[in-house]
Amino acid sequence: MNWKSLFFRTVVPVLSLVFVFSCAKKEEAATENKPEGGEEVLSYVSDEVSFGLFFDSEGTSRTIKLKKDQKEFTGYLFVDLPPQTSIAAVQWKLELPEGVELVNDKYRDERIMSIGQIKVGLSERFKPCLEGPKVLIHTLTFLVVADLENATFSILPTQDSKTLGIASCEEGFPEIRASAYKAVVNPGN
């Protein structure tokens, strides 16, 4: 493999992801307000864009009761979008509860680039863009390594950039900050 081929297979995809989110950050900065006291007010978080971990492939159940001695279960990470919105990129992280380990991650074939790790923060770029209104971006297999009760999964902003959101496919790839839903294994009575 020559250096040009290596450059276009490794460096160019990374730079395009940085570009997508840096363009989005510039637009977001313009929407931030600074009150007289000098404190920054964060831009709004869209209620129409949300991440959720579900325990069924249809994306309807955020709780699961495991069978006695069940050692593995599957989670489906979805992004809900408003009509006519599509995803160019996402940033998120998944906080795992005690007693659970991530053992497999099946991601979208349209993912052309990924930076980071699920547990500290993942930035992903898709081509072509992913069309909503409900988009499955990961199918995750978890291993039970200890007793679980009210084991809560949280989807949070990435550790480094503090971003939980998407870059839409509109011109300039504007960032939309997202909300997230928790998921619970073996909810208490």
Coordinates of N, CA and C in Angstrom, one line a residue:
M1 N 0.9 -1.2 0.0 CA 0.0 0.0 0.0 C 0.9 1.2 0.0
N2 N 0.7 2.2 -0.9 CA 1.5 3.3 -1.0 C 1.0 4.4 0.0
W3 N 1.8 5.5 0.2 CA 1.4 6.5 1.2 C 0.2 7.2 0.8
K4 N -0.1 7.4 -0.5 CA -1.3 8.2 -0.9 C -2.6 7.3 -0.5
S5 N -2.5 6.1 -0.8 CA -3.7 5.2 -0.4 C -3.9 5.2 1.1
L6 N -2.8 5.1 1.8 CA -2.9 5.0 3.3 C -3.4 6.4 3.8
F7 N -3.0 7.5 3.3 CA -3.5 8.8 3.7 C -5.0 8.9 3.5
F8 N -5.5 8.5 2.3 CA -6.9 8.6 2.0 C -7.8 7.6 2.7
R9 N -7.2 6.5 3.2 CA -8.0 5.5 3.9 C -8.0 5.9 5.4
T10 N -7.0 6.6 6.0 CA -7.0 6.9 7.4 C -7.1 8.3 7.8
V11 N -6.3 9.2 7.2 CA -6.3 10.6 7.6 C -7.6 11.3 7.1
V12 N -7.9 11.2 5.9 CA -9.1 11.9 5.3 C -10.4 11.6 6.1
P13 N -10.7 10.4 6.3 CA -12.0 10.1 7.1 C -12.0 10.8 8.5
V14 N -10.8 10.8 9.2 CA -10.8 11.4 10.5 C -11.0 12.9 10.4
L15 N -10.3 13.5 9.4 CA -10.5 14.9 9.2 C -11.9 15.3 8.8
S16 N -12.6 14.5 8.1 CA -14.0 14.8 7.7 C -14.9 14.7 8.9
L17 N -14.7 13.8 9.9 CA -15.5 13.8 11.1 C -15.2 15.0 11.9
V18 N -14.0 15.4 12.1 CA -13.6 16.6 12.8 C -14.3 17.8 12.2
F19 N -14.3 17.9 10.8 CA -14.9 19.0 10.1 C -16.4 19.0 10.4
V20 N -17.1 17.9 10.3 CA -18.5 17.8 10.5 C -18.9 18.4 11.9
F21 N -18.2 18.0 13.0 CA -18.6 18.5 14.3 C -18.0 19.8 14.5
S22 N -16.9 20.3 13.9 CA -16.4 21.6 14.1 C -17.3 22.6 13.5
C23 N -17.9 22.3 12.3 CA -18.9 23.2 11.7 C -20.1 23.3 12.5
A24 N -20.5 22.2 13.1 CA -21.7 22.2 13.9 C -21.4 23.0 15.2
K25 N -20.2 22.9 15.8 CA -19.9 23.7 16.9 C -20.0 25.2 16.7
K26 N -19.5 25.7 15.5 CA -19.6 27.1 15.1 C -21.0 27.6 15.1
E27 N -21.9 26.8 14.5 CA -23.3 27.2 14.5 C -23.9 27.2 15.9
E28 N -23.5 26.2 16.7 CA -24.0 26.2 18.1 C -23.5 27.4 18.9
A29 N -22.3 27.8 18.7 CA -21.7 28.9 19.5 C -22.5 30.2 19.2
A30 N -23.0 30.3 18.0 CA -23.8 31.5 17.6 C -25.1 31.5 18.3
T31 N -25.6 30.3 18.8 CA -26.9 30.3 19.4 C -26.8 30.4 21.0
E32 N -25.6 30.4 21.5 CA -25.5 30.5 22.9 C -25.7 32.0 23.4
N33 N -26.3 32.2 24.5 CA -26.6 33.5 25.0 C -25.7 33.8 26.2
K34 N -25.3 35.0 26.4 CA -24.5 35.4 27.5 C -25.2 36.5 28.3
P35 N -25.8 36.1 29.4 CA -26.5 37.1 30.2 C -25.5 38.2 30.8
E36 N -26.0 39.2 31.4 CA -25.2 40.3 31.9 C -24.1 39.8 32.9
G37 N -24.4 38.8 33.6 CA -23.4 38.3 34.6 C -22.2 37.6 34.0
G38 N -22.3 37.4 32.7 CA -21.1 36.8 32.0 C -21.2 35.2 32.0
E39 N -22.2 34.6 32.6 CA -22.4 33.2 32.6 C -23.0 32.8 31.3
E40 N -22.5 31.6 30.8 CA -23.0 31.1 29.5 C -24.3 30.3 29.8
V41 N -25.2 30.4 28.9 CA -26.4 29.6 28.9 C -26.3 28.6 27.8
L42 N -26.4 27.3 28.1 CA -26.2 26.3 27.0 C -27.4 26.4 26.0
S43 N -27.1 26.1 24.8 CA -28.1 26.0 23.8 C -29.1 24.9 24.2
Y44 N -30.3 25.0 23.6 CA -31.3 24.1 24.0 C -31.0 22.6 23.6
V45 N -31.6 21.7 24.3 CA -31.5 20.3 23.9 C -32.8 19.9 23.3
S46 N -32.7 19.3 22.1 CA -33.9 19.0 21.3 C -34.7 17.8 22.0
D47 N -36.0 18.0 22.2 CA -36.8 16.9 22.7 C -37.2 16.0 21.5
E48 N -37.0 16.5 20.3 CA -37.3 15.7 19.1 C -36.2 14.8 18.7
V49 N -35.0 15.0 19.2 CA -33.9 14.1 18.9 C -33.5 13.5 20.2
S50 N -33.6 12.2 20.2 CA -33.2 11.5 21.5 C -32.6 10.1 21.2
F51 N -31.7 9.8 22.1 CA -31.0 8.4 22.1 C -31.7 7.6 23.1
G52 N -31.8 6.3 22.8 CA -32.4 5.4 23.7 C -31.8 4.0 23.5
L53 N -31.6 3.3 24.7 CA -31.2 1.9 24.6 C -32.5 1.1 24.9
F54 N -32.8 0.2 24.0 CA -34.0 -0.7 24.2 C -33.6 -2.1 24.2
F55 N -34.5 -2.9 24.7 CA -34.2 -4.4 24.8 C -35.1 -5.2 23.9
D56 N -35.6 -4.6 22.9 CA -36.3 -5.2 21.8 C -36.0 -4.6 20.5
S57 N -36.0 -5.3 19.4 CA -35.5 -4.8 18.1 C -36.4 -3.7 17.5
E58 N -37.6 -3.6 18.0 CA -38.6 -2.6 17.6 C -38.3 -1.2 18.3
G59 N -37.6 -1.2 19.3 CA -37.3 0.0 20.1 C -38.5 0.5 20.9
T60 N -39.1 -0.4 21.6 CA -40.3 -0.1 22.4 C -40.1 -0.3 23.9
S61 N -39.2 -1.2 24.3 CA -39.0 -1.5 25.7 C -37.7 -1.2 26.3
R62 N -37.7 -0.2 27.3 CA -36.4 0.2 27.9 C -36.2 -0.5 29.2
T63 N -37.0 -1.5 29.5 CA -36.7 -2.4 30.7 C -36.8 -3.8 30.3
I64 N -36.0 -4.6 31.1 CA -36.0 -6.1 30.8 C -35.8 -6.8 32.2
K65 N -36.5 -7.9 32.3 CA -36.4 -8.7 33.5 C -35.7 -10.0 33.0
L66 N -34.5 -10.2 33.4 CA -33.7 -11.4 33.0 C -34.2 -12.7 33.6
K67 N -34.1 -13.8 32.9 CA -34.4 -15.1 33.5 C -33.4 -15.5 34.4
K68 N -33.7 -16.3 35.4 CA -32.8 -16.8 36.4 C -31.6 -17.5 35.6
D69 N -30.4 -17.2 36.0 CA -29.1 -17.7 35.4 C -28.9 -17.2 34.0
Q70 N -29.6 -16.2 33.5 CA -29.4 -15.7 32.1 C -28.1 -14.9 32.2
K71 N -27.2 -15.2 31.3 CA -25.8 -14.6 31.3 C -25.6 -13.6 30.2
E72 N -26.4 -13.6 29.1 CA -26.3 -12.6 28.1 C -27.7 -12.0 27.7
F73 N -27.6 -10.7 27.3 CA -28.8 -10.1 26.7 C -28.4 -9.1 25.7
T74 N -29.4 -8.6 24.9 CA -29.1 -7.7 23.8 C -29.8 -6.4 24.0
G75 N -29.0 -5.3 23.6 CA -29.6 -4.0 23.7 C -29.5 -3.4 22.3
Y76 N -30.5 -2.5 22.0 CA -30.5 -1.9 20.7 C -30.5 -0.4 20.9
L77 N -29.5 0.3 20.3 CA -29.4 1.7 20.5 C -30.0 2.4 19.3
F78 N -31.1 3.2 19.6 CA -31.8 3.9 18.6 C -31.6 5.4 18.8
V79 N -31.8 6.1 17.7 CA -31.9 7.6 17.7 C -33.2 7.9 17.1
D80 N -34.1 8.7 17.8 CA -35.3 9.2 17.3 C -35.1 10.6 16.7
L81 N -35.7 10.8 15.5 CA -35.6 12.1 14.8 C -36.9 12.6 14.4
P82 N -37.0 14.0 14.2 CA -38.2 14.5 13.6 C -38.3 14.2 12.1
P83 N -39.5 14.2 11.6 CA -39.6 13.9 10.1 C -38.7 14.8 9.3
Q84 N -38.2 14.2 8.2 CA -37.3 14.9 7.2 C -35.9 15.2 7.8
T85 N -35.6 14.6 8.9 CA -34.2 14.8 9.4 C -33.4 13.6 9.2
S86 N -32.2 13.7 8.8 CA -31.3 12.6 8.6 C -30.0 12.8 9.3
I87 N -29.2 11.8 9.6 CA -28.0 11.8 10.4 C -26.8 11.7 9.5
A88 N -25.9 12.6 9.7 CA -24.6 12.5 9.0 C -23.6 11.9 10.0
A89 N -23.7 12.3 11.3 CA -22.8 11.9 12.3 C -23.5 11.9 13.7
V90 N -22.9 11.2 14.7 CA -23.4 11.1 16.0 C -22.2 11.2 17.0
Q91 N -22.5 11.7 18.2 CA -21.5 11.6 19.3 C -22.3 11.2 20.6
W92 N -21.8 10.2 21.3 CA -22.5 9.7 22.5 C -21.6 8.8 23.3
K93 N -22.0 8.5 24.5 CA -21.3 7.4 25.2 C -22.3 6.7 26.0
L94 N -22.0 5.4 26.4 CA -22.9 4.6 27.1 C -22.3 4.2 28.5
E95 N -23.0 4.6 29.5 CA -22.5 4.2 30.9 C -23.1 2.9 31.3
L96 N -22.3 1.9 31.5 CA -22.8 0.6 31.9 C -22.9 0.5 33.4
P97 N -23.9 -0.2 33.9 CA -24.1 -0.5 35.3 C -23.1 -1.5 35.8
E98 N -22.9 -1.5 37.1 CA -22.0 -2.5 37.7 C -22.6 -3.9 37.4
G99 N -21.8 -4.9 37.1 CA -22.2 -6.2 36.9 C -22.5 -6.6 35.4
V100 N -22.2 -5.6 34.5 CA -22.5 -5.8 33.1 C -21.2 -5.5 32.3
E101 N -20.9 -6.3 31.3 CA -19.8 -6.0 30.4 C -20.3 -6.1 29.0
L102 N -19.8 -5.2 28.1 CA -20.1 -5.2 26.7 C -19.2 -6.2 26.0
V103 N -19.8 -7.2 25.3 CA -19.0 -8.2 24.7 C -19.1 -8.2 23.2
N104 N -20.1 -7.5 22.6 CA -20.2 -7.5 21.1 C -20.9 -6.2 20.7
D105 N -20.5 -5.6 19.6 CA -21.1 -4.4 19.0 C -21.2 -4.6 17.5
K106 N -22.5 -4.7 17.1 CA -22.8 -4.7 15.7 C -23.3 -3.3 15.3
Y107 N -22.5 -2.6 14.4 CA -22.9 -1.3 14.0 C -23.4 -1.3 12.6
R108 N -23.9 -0.1 12.1 CA -24.4 0.1 10.8 C -23.4 -0.1 9.7
D109 N -23.7 -0.7 8.6 CA -22.8 -0.8 7.5 C -22.5 0.5 6.9
E110 N -23.4 1.5 7.1 CA -23.2 2.8 6.5 C -22.2 3.6 7.3
R111 N -21.7 3.1 8.4 CA -20.7 3.8 9.2 C -19.4 3.8 8.5
I112 N -18.9 4.9 8.1 CA -17.6 5.0 7.4 C -16.4 5.4 8.3
M113 N -16.7 5.8 9.5 CA -15.6 6.2 10.4 C -16.1 6.2 11.8
S114 N -15.2 5.9 12.7 CA -15.5 5.9 14.1 C -14.3 6.3 14.9
I115 N -14.4 7.2 15.9 CA -13.3 7.6 16.7 C -13.8 7.4 18.2
G116 N -13.0 6.7 19.0 CA -13.3 6.6 20.4 C -13.8 5.2 20.8
Q117 N -14.4 5.2 22.0 CA -14.9 3.9 22.5 C -16.3 4.2 23.1
I118 N -17.2 3.2 23.1 CA -18.5 3.4 23.6 C -18.6 3.8 25.0
K119 N -17.7 3.3 25.9 CA -17.7 3.7 27.3 C -17.2 5.0 27.7
V120 N -16.4 5.7 26.8 CA -15.9 7.0 27.1 C -16.4 8.1 26.1
G121 N -16.8 7.6 25.0 CA -17.3 8.6 24.0 C -17.0 8.1 22.6
L122 N -18.0 8.1 21.7 CA -17.8 7.6 20.4 C -18.4 8.6 19.4
S123 N -17.6 9.0 18.4 CA -18.0 9.8 17.3 C -18.0 9.0 16.1
E124 N -19.1 9.0 15.4 CA -19.3 8.2 14.2 C -19.8 9.0 13.0
R125 N -19.4 8.7 11.8 CA -19.8 9.3 10.6 C -20.5 8.3 9.7
F126 N -21.6 8.7 9.1 CA -22.3 7.8 8.2 C -22.4 8.3 6.8
K127 N -22.3 7.4 5.8 CA -22.5 7.7 4.4 C -23.1 6.5 3.7
P128 N -24.2 6.6 3.1 CA -25.0 7.8 3.0 C -25.6 8.2 4.4
C129 N -26.3 9.3 4.4 CA -26.9 9.7 5.7 C -28.0 8.7 6.1
L130 N -28.3 8.6 7.4 CA -29.3 7.7 7.9 C -30.6 8.4 8.0
E131 N -31.6 7.9 7.4 CA -32.9 8.5 7.4 C -33.8 8.1 8.6
G132 N -34.5 9.0 9.3 CA -35.4 8.7 10.4 C -36.7 8.2 10.0
P133 N -37.7 8.2 10.9 CA -37.7 8.9 12.1 C -37.0 8.1 13.3
K134 N -36.9 6.8 13.1 CA -36.2 6.0 14.2 C -35.1 5.2 13.6
V135 N -33.9 5.4 14.0 CA -32.7 4.8 13.4 C -32.0 3.9 14.4
L136 N -31.8 2.7 14.0 CA -31.0 1.7 14.8 C -29.6 1.9 14.4
I137 N -28.7 2.3 15.4 CA -27.3 2.5 15.1 C -26.4 1.5 15.6
H138 N -26.8 0.8 16.7 CA -26.0 -0.3 17.2 C -26.8 -1.4 17.8
T139 N -26.4 -2.6 17.7 CA -26.9 -3.8 18.4 C -25.8 -4.3 19.3
L140 N -26.1 -4.3 20.6 CA -25.0 -4.5 21.6 C -25.4 -5.8 22.4
T141 N -24.4 -6.6 22.6 CA -24.5 -7.8 23.4 C -23.8 -7.6 24.7
F142 N -24.5 -7.9 25.8 CA -24.0 -7.6 27.1 C -23.9 -9.0 27.9
L143 N -22.8 -9.1 28.7 CA -22.6 -10.2 29.6 C -22.9 -9.8 31.0
V144 N -23.6 -10.7 31.7 CA -23.9 -10.5 33.1 C -22.8 -11.1 33.9
V145 N -22.1 -10.3 34.7 CA -21.0 -10.8 35.5 C -21.2 -10.7 37.0
A146 N -22.4 -10.2 37.4 CA -22.7 -10.1 38.8 C -24.3 -10.0 38.9
D147 N -24.8 -10.2 40.1 CA -26.3 -10.0 40.2 C -26.7 -8.6 39.8
L148 N -27.8 -8.5 39.1 CA -28.3 -7.2 38.7 C -29.7 -6.9 39.2
E149 N -29.8 -5.8 39.8 CA -31.1 -5.3 40.3 C -31.1 -3.8 40.1
N150 N -32.1 -3.3 39.3 CA -32.2 -1.9 39.0 C -30.9 -1.4 38.3
A151 N -30.4 -2.3 37.5 CA -29.1 -1.9 36.7 C -29.5 -1.0 35.6
T152 N -29.0 0.3 35.8 CA -29.4 1.4 34.9 C -28.3 1.7 33.9
F153 N -28.7 1.7 32.6 CA -27.8 2.2 31.5 C -28.1 3.6 31.2
S154 N -27.1 4.5 31.1 CA -27.3 5.9 30.7 C -26.6 6.2 29.5
I155 N -27.2 7.0 28.6 CA -26.5 7.5 27.4 C -26.2 9.0 27.7
L156 N -24.9 9.3 27.6 CA -24.4 10.6 28.1 C -23.6 11.3 27.0
P157 N -23.3 12.6 27.3 CA -22.3 13.3 26.4 C -21.0 12.6 26.4
T158 N -20.2 12.7 25.4 CA -18.9 12.1 25.3 C -18.0 12.8 26.4
Q159 N -17.0 12.0 26.8 CA -16.1 12.5 27.9 C -15.3 13.7 27.5
D160 N -14.8 13.7 26.2 CA -13.9 14.7 25.8 C -14.6 16.0 25.3
S161 N -15.5 15.8 24.4 CA -16.2 17.0 23.8 C -17.4 17.4 24.5
K162 N -17.9 16.6 25.5 CA -19.1 16.9 26.2 C -20.3 17.0 25.3
T163 N -20.4 16.2 24.2 CA -21.4 16.3 23.2 C -22.3 15.0 23.2
L164 N -23.6 15.2 23.3 CA -24.5 14.2 23.0 C -25.4 14.7 21.9
G165 N -25.3 14.2 20.7 CA -26.1 14.8 19.7 C -25.8 14.2 18.3
I166 N -26.4 14.8 17.3 CA -26.2 14.4 16.0 C -25.7 15.6 15.1
A167 N -25.1 15.3 14.0 CA -24.9 16.4 13.0 C -25.9 16.0 11.9
S168 N -26.8 16.9 11.5 CA -27.8 16.5 10.5 C -27.1 16.6 9.1
C169 N -27.8 16.2 8.1 CA -27.3 16.2 6.7 C -27.6 17.5 6.0
E170 N -28.1 18.5 6.7 CA -28.4 19.7 6.0 C -27.1 20.4 5.7
E171 N -27.1 21.4 4.9 CA -25.9 22.2 4.5 C -25.2 22.7 5.8
G172 N -23.9 22.5 5.9 CA -23.1 22.9 7.0 C -23.2 21.9 8.2
F173 N -23.9 20.8 8.0 CA -24.0 19.8 9.0 C -24.3 20.3 10.4
P174 N -25.4 21.0 10.6 CA -25.7 21.6 11.9 C -25.8 20.5 13.0
E175 N -25.3 20.8 14.2 CA -25.4 19.9 15.3 C -26.7 20.1 16.0
I176 N -27.3 19.0 16.4 CA -28.6 19.1 17.2 C -28.2 18.3 18.5
R177 N -28.3 19.0 19.6 CA -28.0 18.4 20.9 C -29.2 17.6 21.2
A178 N -29.0 16.4 21.7 CA -30.0 15.4 21.9 C -30.3 15.1 23.4
S179 N -31.5 14.6 23.7 CA -31.8 14.1 25.0 C -31.6 12.6 25.0
A180 N -31.7 12.0 26.1 CA -31.5 10.5 26.2 C -32.4 9.9 27.2
Y181 N -32.7 8.6 27.0 CA -33.5 7.9 27.9 C -32.7 6.8 28.6
K182 N -32.9 6.6 29.9 CA -32.3 5.5 30.6 C -33.0 4.2 30.3
A183 N -32.2 3.1 30.5 CA -32.8 1.7 30.4 C -32.4 1.0 31.6
V184 N -33.3 0.1 32.0 CA -33.1 -0.6 33.3 C -33.2 -2.2 33.1
V185 N -32.3 -2.9 33.7 CA -32.3 -4.4 33.7 C -32.8 -4.8 35.1
N186 N -33.7 -5.7 35.2 CA -34.3 -6.2 36.5 C -34.8 -5.0 37.4
P187 N -35.7 -4.3 36.9 CA -36.2 -3.2 37.7 C -36.9 -3.7 39.0
G188 N -36.7 -3.0 40.1 CA -37.2 -3.4 41.4 C -38.7 -3.2 41.4
N189 N -39.3 -3.9 42.3 CA -40.8 -3.8 42.4 C -41.2 -2.7 43.3

